[in-house]
Coordinates of C-alpha atoms in Angstrom, one line a residue:
A1 CA 78.0 76.2 -46.1
V2 CA 75.9 77.0 -49.2
V3 CA 75.9 80.7 -48.5
S4 CA 79.7 80.6 -48.0
T5 CA 80.0 78.9 -51.3
Q6 CA 78.2 81.8 -53.0
S7 CA 80.5 84.3 -51.3
T8 CA 83.6 82.4 -52.2
G9 CA 82.5 82.1 -55.9
E10 CA 81.7 85.8 -56.2
E11 CA 85.1 86.7 -54.7
A12 CA 86.9 84.5 -57.2
M13 CA 84.8 86.1 -60.1
G14 CA 85.7 89.6 -58.8
V15 CA 82.2 90.7 -58.1
K16 CA 82.2 94.1 -56.4
R17 CA 81.4 93.5 -52.7
D18 CA 82.7 95.1 -49.5
D19 CA 83.9 93.3 -46.4
N20 CA 80.4 92.6 -45.3
N21 CA 79.3 91.2 -48.7
I22 CA 77.2 94.3 -49.4
M23 CA 77.1 95.1 -53.1
I24 CA 79.1 98.2 -54.0
D25 CA 77.6 99.0 -57.4
P26 CA 73.8 98.5 -57.6
G27 CA 74.1 98.9 -61.4
C28 CA 75.9 95.6 -61.7
P29 CA 75.0 93.4 -58.7
L30 CA 76.1 90.1 -60.3
Q31 CA 78.8 91.0 -62.8
G32 CA 82.4 89.8 -62.3
I33 CA 85.5 91.3 -63.8
E34 CA 85.1 89.4 -67.1
Q35 CA 81.6 90.8 -67.7
Q36 CA 82.5 94.3 -66.7
Q37 CA 85.5 94.5 -69.1
S38 CA 83.6 92.9 -72.1
E39 CA 81.9 94.9 -74.7
V40 CA 78.9 94.0 -76.9
S41 CA 80.0 93.5 -80.5
A42 CA 78.0 94.6 -83.5
H43 CA 78.4 91.3 -85.3
A44 CA 76.9 89.2 -82.5
L45 CA 74.3 86.8 -83.9
S46 CA 71.0 86.3 -82.2
S47 CA 71.8 82.7 -81.7
T48 CA 75.0 83.4 -79.9
P49 CA 74.6 83.4 -76.1
T50 CA 75.7 86.5 -74.3
L51 CA 78.0 86.7 -71.3
A52 CA 75.0 87.1 -69.0
I53 CA 73.6 83.8 -70.3
L54 CA 77.0 82.0 -70.2
D55 CA 77.5 83.1 -66.6
V56 CA 74.6 80.9 -65.5
G57 CA 76.5 77.8 -66.4
D58 CA 80.0 79.0 -65.5
N59 CA 79.4 79.1 -61.7
M60 CA 77.2 77.7 -58.9
R61 CA 75.0 80.8 -58.3
A62 CA 72.1 79.6 -60.3
K63 CA 72.2 76.1 -58.7
I64 CA 72.4 77.7 -55.2
Y65 CA 69.4 79.9 -56.0
A66 CA 67.3 77.0 -57.3
M67 CA 68.1 74.8 -54.3
L68 CA 67.3 77.5 -51.7
Y69 CA 64.2 78.6 -53.6
R70 CA 63.0 75.0 -53.5
I71 CA 63.7 74.8 -49.7
G72 CA 62.1 78.2 -49.0
F73 CA 64.1 81.3 -48.1
D74 CA 61.8 81.8 -45.0
K75 CA 62.4 78.3 -43.7
L76 CA 66.2 78.6 -43.3
P77 CA 67.7 78.5 -39.7
P78 CA 68.9 81.8 -38.2
L79 CA 72.1 83.0 -39.8
P80 CA 74.8 85.6 -38.9
A81 CA 74.4 89.1 -40.3
K82 CA 77.1 88.6 -43.0
D83 CA 75.3 85.4 -44.3
Q84 CA 71.9 87.2 -44.2
I85 CA 73.4 89.9 -46.4
T86 CA 74.6 87.3 -48.9
L87 CA 71.2 85.5 -48.7
T88 CA 69.4 88.7 -49.9
L89 CA 71.6 88.6 -53.1
I90 CA 70.8 84.9 -53.6
E91 CA 67.1 85.5 -53.1
N92 CA 67.1 88.2 -55.8
Y93 CA 69.4 86.4 -58.2
L94 CA 66.8 85.8 -60.8
D95 CA 65.6 89.4 -60.9
F96 CA 69.2 90.6 -61.2
K97 CA 70.0 88.1 -64.0
V98 CA 66.9 89.2 -65.9
G99 CA 68.1 92.8 -65.5
E100 CA 71.5 91.9 -67.0
V101 CA 69.8 90.3 -70.0
W102 CA 67.7 93.4 -70.6
E103 CA 70.8 95.6 -70.3
E104 CA 72.6 93.6 -72.9
I105 CA 69.6 93.9 -75.2
V106 CA 69.6 97.6 -74.9
A107 CA 73.4 97.7 -75.5
E108 CA 73.0 95.5 -78.6
L109 CA 70.4 97.8 -80.0
V110 CA 72.7 100.8 -79.5
V111 CA 75.6 99.0 -81.2
D112 CA 73.5 97.9 -84.2
N113 CA 72.1 101.5 -84.5
I114 CA 68.6 100.2 -84.1
T115 CA 66.1 102.8 -82.6
P116 CA 63.0 101.2 -81.0
I117 CA 59.6 102.6 -81.6
R118 CA 58.3 104.9 -78.9
S119 CA 56.2 102.2 -77.1
D120 CA 59.2 99.8 -77.0
R121 CA 61.5 102.6 -75.9
D122 CA 59.2 103.5 -73.0
A123 CA 59.0 99.8 -72.1
L124 CA 62.8 99.4 -72.0
Q125 CA 63.1 102.5 -69.9
E126 CA 60.5 101.3 -67.5
V127 CA 62.3 97.9 -67.2
Q128 CA 65.6 99.6 -66.5
Q129 CA 64.0 101.8 -63.8
I130 CA 62.4 98.8 -62.1
I131 CA 65.7 96.9 -62.1
A132 CA 67.6 99.9 -60.7
A133 CA 65.0 100.4 -58.0
K134 CA 65.2 96.7 -57.2
S135 CA 69.0 96.9 -56.8
E136 CA 68.8 100.0 -54.5
A137 CA 66.1 98.4 -52.4
V138 CA 68.2 95.3 -51.9
K139 CA 71.2 97.4 -50.9
R140 CA 69.2 99.3 -48.4
H141 CA 67.9 96.0 -46.9
Q142 CA 71.5 94.8 -46.6
L143 CA 72.5 98.0 -44.8
E144 CA 69.5 97.6 -42.4
I145 CA 70.7 94.1 -41.6
L146 CA 74.2 95.3 -40.9
E147 CA 72.9 98.2 -38.7
G148 CA 70.6 95.8 -36.8
E149 CA 73.6 93.6 -36.1
Q150 CA 75.7 96.5 -34.9
S151 CA 72.9 97.8 -32.7
A152 CA 72.4 94.3 -31.1
E153 CA 76.2 94.2 -30.4
E154 CA 76.1 97.7 -28.9
E155 CA 73.1 96.7 -26.7
E156 CA 74.9 93.6 -25.6
E157 CA 78.0 95.6 -24.8
Q158 CA 76.1 98.2 -22.8
A159 CA 74.4 95.4 -20.9
C160 CA 77.8 93.9 -20.1
Y161 CA 79.1 97.3 -18.9
Q162 CA 75.9 97.8 -16.8
Q163 CA 76.5 94.4 -15.2
I164 CA 80.1 95.4 -14.4
R165 CA 79.0 98.7 -12.9
S166 CA 76.3 96.9 -10.8
N167 CA 78.9 94.4 -9.5
F168 CA 81.3 97.1 -8.7
K169 CA 78.7 99.1 -6.9
Q170 CA 77.6 96.0 -4.9
W171 CA 81.3 95.5 -4.0
E172 CA 81.6 99.1 -2.8
Q173 CA 78.6 98.7 -0.6
Q174 CA 79.9 95.5 0.9
N175 CA 83.3 97.0 1.4
A176 CA 81.7 100.1 3.1
S177 CA 79.6 97.8 5.3
R178 CA 82.7 95.8 6.3
I179 CA 84.6 99.0 7.1
N180 CA 81.7 100.3 9.3
F181 CA 81.5 97.0 11.1
I182 CA 85.2 97.0 11.8
S183 CA 85.0 100.6 13.0
K184 CA 82.1 99.8 15.3
T185 CA 83.9 96.8 16.8
S186 CA 87.3 98.4 17.2
D187 CA 86.4 102.0 18.3
Y188 CA 84.2 102.7 21.3
E189 CA 83.4 106.3 20.2
T190 CA 82.3 105.1 16.8
L191 CA 80.1 102.4 18.3
Q192 CA 78.4 105.1 20.5
M193 CA 77.9 107.3 17.5
F194 CA 76.2 104.5 15.5
K195 CA 74.1 103.6 18.5
Q196 CA 72.9 107.2 18.9
R197 CA 72.1 107.3 15.2
Q198 CA 70.1 104.1 15.4
S199 CA 68.1 105.4 18.3
T200 CA 67.4 108.6 16.4
L201 CA 66.2 106.7 13.4
A202 CA 64.0 104.5 15.6
E203 CA 62.4 107.6 17.2
K204 CA 61.7 109.1 13.8
S205 CA 60.1 105.9 12.5
R206 CA 57.5 105.9 15.2
Q207 CA 54.1 107.3 14.5
D208 CA 52.8 110.2 16.5
P209 CA 50.6 109.0 19.4
P210 CA 46.9 109.7 19.0
S211 CA 45.1 112.1 21.1
S212 CA 44.6 110.8 24.7
A213 CA 41.4 112.7 25.4
G214 CA 38.6 110.4 26.5
T215 CA 40.8 107.2 26.2
V216 CA 42.2 104.8 28.7
E217 CA 45.7 103.6 28.2
H218 CA 46.3 100.0 29.4
N219 CA 49.7 98.9 30.6
T220 CA 51.1 96.3 28.2
L221 CA 53.4 94.8 30.9
L222 CA 52.1 92.5 33.6
R223 CA 53.5 92.8 37.0
M224 CA 54.7 89.7 38.9
L225 CA 54.9 87.9 35.6
T226 CA 56.8 84.6 36.0
T227 CA 56.4 83.0 32.5
T228 CA 58.3 83.8 29.4
V229 CA 55.9 82.2 26.9
H230 CA 52.4 82.9 25.8
S231 CA 49.9 81.0 28.1
G232 CA 46.9 79.2 26.8
R233 CA 43.4 79.0 28.3
H234 CA 44.6 76.7 31.1
I235 CA 47.9 76.1 32.9
N236 CA 49.1 72.8 34.5
I237 CA 50.6 73.0 38.0
P238 CA 52.3 69.8 39.3
L239 CA 50.9 68.9 42.8
S240 CA 52.9 66.0 44.1
E241 CA 54.6 62.7 43.3
T242 CA 51.6 60.7 44.7
P243 CA 49.8 58.6 42.1
P244 CA 46.3 59.9 41.4
P245 CA 43.3 57.9 42.8
T246 CA 41.5 55.4 40.6
G247 CA 38.9 57.0 38.4
G248 CA 38.4 60.7 37.8
N249 CA 41.3 62.8 36.6
T250 CA 44.4 60.7 35.8
S251 CA 46.7 63.7 35.2
P252 CA 49.3 64.5 37.8
H253 CA 48.7 68.2 37.3
K254 CA 45.9 70.3 38.5
I255 CA 44.2 72.3 35.8
L256 CA 43.5 75.9 36.7
P257 CA 42.1 78.7 34.6
A258 CA 44.7 81.1 33.2
I259 CA 45.1 84.3 35.1
S260 CA 43.5 87.1 33.1
P261 CA 44.9 90.6 33.3
R262 CA 41.4 91.9 34.0
S263 CA 41.2 89.8 37.2
R264 CA 44.1 91.7 38.6

């Protein structure tokens, strides 16, 4: 809400900003229409406040800067890109305002036909260069924020498209599988073709048999096998319905050792 108040106030003042609140003219980052159209008069007294000074009390920008400076610009919650761009202007408000005051001082010296000495002239030029460099740096930072936001939106869009392509590809695979299943269940020739293909793939997946020289191959199938489960070390064979004698083995089954393949 505070950042929006800053943007609304600058829009009412006529400060040059684009649709994303990026400053258009780095030479006058804070000046509204009134300041831009005014001229420094030669009869201005030193006790008369200039427009740059009067602007501090005419709007909320100075109060917004003081409040956010007290809170800490690095302690604010995440903001949208447009608000971050405005926040960079608020963070550098004091530097921009000092630059406006120096620009007015230089303009007053020119209007009053006052030529500073060489050291003062060099100091004024250096101050103007620093302020101009500061404005350009802030504008570059604003553009970087906007580009980062656009890149994030493009990445999110590409991720959405990738998800759509993945879903469509999965649907195509499921549809192809369904068509194959219908073909196999409705056409006997197609079923035989798929069966032959499955047998071919199974043969190709098998490893080549090792060399049989000097080895003995054991048959893995037991003849006369009458069980369908894995047997343990012993098997129980029921003998009769007669109760067992007292003492000894109380089980109605006779315990015999399991038949080993080697015993055959």
